[in-house]
XYZ file of C-alpha atoms in Angstrom:
303
model
C 1.379 -38.337 -4.085
C 2.927 -36.047 -1.263
C 4.825 -33.446 -1.937
C 8.689 -33.796 -1.912
C 11.389 -31.745 0.470
C 12.225 -29.152 -2.115
C 8.920 -28.768 -2.866
C 7.481 -28.021 0.517
C 10.510 -25.613 1.324
C 10.290 -23.387 -2.133
C 6.620 -23.238 -0.789
C 7.010 -21.956 2.566
C 10.151 -19.488 0.999
C 6.411 -18.242 -0.835
C 4.094 -17.868 1.779
C 7.249 -16.119 3.864
C 7.304 -13.265 1.325
C 3.524 -13.228 1.248
C 3.744 -12.933 4.994
C 6.466 -10.173 4.983
C 3.950 -7.960 1.747
C 1.310 -8.379 4.224
C 1.916 -7.052 7.433
C 4.058 -4.485 5.586
C 0.666 -3.275 4.316
C -1.276 -4.116 7.349
C 1.535 -1.331 9.322
C 1.156 1.286 6.968
C -2.800 0.920 7.020
C -2.473 0.779 11.435
C 0.322 4.007 11.075
C -2.420 6.268 8.595
C -6.002 5.416 10.463
C -4.765 6.948 13.835
C -5.010 10.119 10.912
C -8.100 9.260 8.752
C -9.603 9.739 12.290
C -8.518 12.425 13.358
C -9.583 13.889 10.331
C -13.205 12.810 9.797
C -13.358 13.988 13.831
C -11.873 17.008 13.079
C -14.727 17.789 9.819
C -17.865 16.588 12.032
C -18.139 19.927 14.303
C -17.800 21.850 11.195
C -20.587 20.259 9.549
C -22.716 20.414 12.241
C -22.937 24.096 12.267
C -23.036 24.738 8.781
C -25.848 22.152 9.095
C -27.493 24.155 11.818
C -27.196 27.199 10.348
C -28.779 26.214 6.259
C -31.894 24.317 8.501
C -31.963 28.065 10.371
C -32.425 30.036 7.014
C -34.568 27.356 6.193
C -36.748 27.103 8.507
C -37.083 30.832 9.749
C -37.238 32.584 5.990
C -40.318 31.459 3.432
C -37.983 31.462 0.350
C -38.527 28.845 -1.871
C -34.902 27.564 -2.868
C -34.755 25.261 -5.908
C -32.224 22.961 -3.842
C -34.703 22.717 -1.058
C -37.448 21.994 -3.296
C -39.308 18.631 -3.696
C -40.335 17.686 -7.209
C -43.783 17.390 -7.712
C -42.697 13.787 -9.612
C -39.619 13.207 -8.922
C -37.904 10.252 -12.395
C -34.638 10.577 -12.086
C -32.444 9.709 -8.798
C -28.490 10.087 -8.982
C -26.512 8.113 -6.511
C -22.610 9.204 -5.312
C -21.208 5.368 -5.111
C -17.861 5.626 -2.929
C -15.770 2.842 -2.909
C -12.004 2.243 -2.773
C -9.082 2.490 -5.666
C -7.644 -0.465 -4.339
C -8.046 -4.012 -2.889
C -6.897 -5.959 -0.476
C -9.620 -4.242 2.230
C -11.521 -7.739 2.594
C -15.535 -6.766 2.096
C -15.219 -3.130 1.703
C -16.246 -2.014 -1.170
C -17.943 -5.406 -2.256
C -20.409 -4.615 0.861
C -21.054 -0.949 -0.125
C -21.921 -1.474 -4.020
C -24.088 -4.275 -2.995
C -25.985 -1.413 -0.820
C -26.048 0.795 -3.269
C -27.213 -2.188 -5.678
C -30.106 -2.413 -3.349
C -30.656 1.574 -3.326
C -31.185 1.184 -7.290
C -32.911 -1.679 -6.910
C -36.081 0.625 -4.640
C -35.336 3.541 -6.712
C -36.278 1.179 -9.886
C -39.324 -0.103 -7.733
C -40.963 3.376 -6.866
C -40.739 4.293 -10.543
C -37.099 6.423 -10.993
C -33.857 6.030 -13.160
C -30.844 5.824 -10.964
C -28.018 8.294 -12.359
C -24.764 6.771 -11.397
C -21.613 8.803 -9.789
C -19.152 6.845 -8.768
C -15.753 7.735 -6.400
C -12.853 4.562 -6.383
C -11.177 2.620 -9.737
C -13.527 -0.561 -7.799
C -16.640 1.302 -8.813
C -15.402 2.076 -12.111
C -14.526 -1.309 -12.602
C -17.760 -2.747 -11.331
C -19.867 -0.789 -13.815
C -17.623 -0.924 -16.476
C -17.576 -4.774 -16.662
C -21.221 -4.621 -16.593
C -21.280 -1.692 -19.377
C -23.425 0.000 -17.325
C -23.580 3.750 -18.288
C -22.170 6.589 -15.904
C -22.594 10.032 -15.727
C -19.704 10.854 -13.586
C -16.687 9.451 -11.761
C -13.887 10.162 -9.599
C -10.870 8.091 -9.165
C -7.242 8.098 -7.121
C -8.202 10.130 -3.661
C -10.348 7.249 -1.754
C -7.574 6.472 1.312
C -6.879 10.910 1.359
C -9.775 12.827 0.196
C -9.258 16.711 0.345
C -11.994 19.526 0.326
C -10.646 19.729 -3.426
C -12.497 16.361 -3.901
C -15.436 17.217 -2.397
C -16.215 20.414 -4.229
C -15.167 18.881 -7.645
C -17.869 15.902 -6.930
C -20.772 18.345 -5.098
C -20.403 20.853 -8.214
C -20.988 17.714 -10.732
C -24.598 16.710 -8.503
C -25.557 20.374 -7.627
C -25.430 21.143 -11.309
C -26.934 17.545 -12.262
C -29.690 18.548 -9.901
C -30.259 22.400 -10.893
C -30.941 21.373 -14.405
C -34.641 19.943 -16.061
C -34.693 15.920 -16.544
C -36.068 16.405 -19.586
C -31.922 17.807 -20.395
C -30.790 14.829 -18.230
C -31.010 15.992 -15.243
C -31.933 14.551 -11.656
C -34.889 15.018 -9.245
C -32.955 13.965 -6.047
C -29.252 13.248 -4.748
C -28.496 10.203 -2.974
C -25.093 9.383 -1.355
C -23.937 5.955 -0.627
C -21.047 5.469 1.873
C -19.350 3.017 4.365
C -19.411 5.087 8.344
C -16.928 4.070 10.289
C -17.905 2.941 13.605
C -14.754 1.652 15.304
C -11.507 -0.270 14.040
C -13.734 -3.372 14.099
C -16.869 -2.251 12.290
C -17.563 -0.334 9.148
C -21.534 0.220 8.050
C -22.797 1.121 4.465
C -25.250 3.469 4.731
C -27.374 5.248 2.688
C -28.516 9.276 2.696
C -30.337 11.127 0.948
C -28.590 14.825 0.272
C -30.741 16.717 -1.883
C -33.436 17.783 -1.750
C -32.680 19.791 1.721
C -35.787 18.098 3.841
C -36.662 20.571 6.619
C -38.246 18.283 9.376
C -40.742 20.026 11.676
C -40.645 18.788 15.248
C -43.778 18.359 16.981
C -41.797 17.950 20.519
C -40.225 21.363 22.137
C -36.634 20.936 21.817
C -34.120 20.649 23.921
C -31.590 23.905 24.855
C -28.938 21.789 22.921
C -31.535 21.435 19.550
C -32.541 25.439 19.348
C -31.304 27.339 16.267
C -30.030 30.382 16.790
C -31.768 33.456 15.504
C -30.008 34.692 12.151
C -30.685 38.469 10.093
C -30.106 37.404 6.792
C -28.402 39.836 5.222
C -28.845 40.675 2.053
C -31.881 38.575 2.034
C -32.364 34.723 3.088
C -32.357 34.353 -0.831
C -28.827 35.074 -1.175
C -27.388 33.259 1.591
C -28.994 30.193 0.589
C -27.577 30.403 -2.478
C -24.332 30.724 -0.885
C -25.053 28.294 1.989
C -26.476 25.429 0.088
C -23.178 24.389 -1.979
C -20.923 24.799 0.510
C -23.145 22.468 2.929
C -23.028 19.707 -0.026
C -19.905 20.072 -0.358
C -19.116 19.286 3.365
C -21.708 16.559 3.862
C -19.677 14.832 0.295
C -16.155 15.695 2.246
C -17.693 14.181 5.894
C -18.896 10.785 3.761
C -15.255 10.597 1.471
C -13.368 11.228 4.888
C -15.617 8.429 7.191
C -15.572 6.295 4.081
C -11.514 6.381 3.915
C -10.876 5.418 8.221
C -13.394 2.750 6.807
C -11.251 1.816 4.438
C -7.913 1.997 6.162
C -9.598 -0.124 8.992
C -11.047 -2.313 6.735
C -7.759 -2.831 5.243
C -5.900 -3.317 8.351
C -7.886 -6.142 9.576
C -7.321 -7.861 6.264
C -4.039 -7.706 5.886
C -3.307 -8.728 9.785
C -6.185 -11.900 9.082
C -3.633 -12.451 5.477
C -0.567 -12.646 8.160
C -1.616 -14.922 10.811
C -3.449 -17.406 8.163
C 0.745 -17.584 6.370
C 1.841 -17.699 9.673
C -0.018 -20.818 9.797
C 0.624 -22.277 6.651
C 4.234 -22.088 7.297
C 3.857 -23.926 10.217
C 1.943 -26.690 9.214
C 4.733 -26.340 5.871
C 7.454 -26.421 8.026
C 6.192 -29.595 10.030
C 5.745 -31.303 6.637
C 9.025 -30.517 5.459
C 10.575 -31.829 8.766
C 8.698 -34.993 8.490
C 9.809 -35.182 4.912
C 13.107 -35.180 5.729
C 13.162 -37.138 8.738
C 12.140 -39.823 5.930
C 14.495 -39.288 3.943
C 16.924 -39.465 6.521
C 15.418 -43.489 7.791
C 15.409 -44.066 4.061
C 18.822 -44.178 3.532
C 20.014 -45.191 6.881
C 17.572 -48.578 5.852
C 19.659 -48.350 2.181
C 23.413 -47.821 4.367
C 21.755 -51.169 6.903
C 20.528 -53.194 3.428
C 23.589 -52.468 1.655
C 25.525 -53.670 4.546
C 24.388 -56.600 5.998
C 24.499 -57.206 1.756
C 27.766 -56.750 1.547
C 28.855 -58.775 5.218
C 26.744 -61.969 3.678
C 28.708 -61.494 0.100
C 32.172 -61.877 2.095
C 30.967 -64.451 4.359
C 30.060 -66.404 1.267
C 33.198 -66.420 -0.416
C 35.570 -67.019 2.797
């Protein structure tokens, strides 16, 4: 049965209201993404130089630091999963959760137990619905993270890394986040944060890759004790900022698609309403003409 004119108008009014909401969310995300991009880009030089400093200390010193020492038989690995706090961002959270599930499967195949640390309500809801055990979770800052949030997460992960596995500690730390490539492309990535890998390259380094010579004061071990927590926090902050920019870009794109779809639906409902109105007018004219003809026949019969 075709919808009545009243129903079509009500549906068009509802879709128009939804379009206003999605358009507003699209504009909000578009206005905030520029600042999020700038924050992500501005954090890169500090993270890069800090990484160079840590690499130099770890390379030119013979100190075996707990954060750079590989376990002989790793059995437990922490996985920090970074998602969003809110929805309406397309496949943003589902993509990074899928990457986290693939990492957990890979760890299990290698004989390691995955210990979950979650950032974002979407990850918390995903694990809570499946009643999975979580070692730590953080919420409420997915689209605007600060260094304080990153340091809080880093402290919890370092504490777990330094704790023996028999007491609930971990041998490795992995981070699953979304890297911002462009407004149209955001890619879920997995990095191993700890233990820190010191890569020895057999090729001669280029001029830009040469590490500066450092003098360690008071000693290399003390310098590493100070640098490595900063390094972990800066890497986590970088991942959080990249994820925030990716979330806003995904939301802006999803809301634009929703606005465009709402506009198409409004146009279709308008056409259907016009057709229904024309059908009603035609029916009314037919009834008037029919009634007039019947009246004329009745009058002629009386005469």
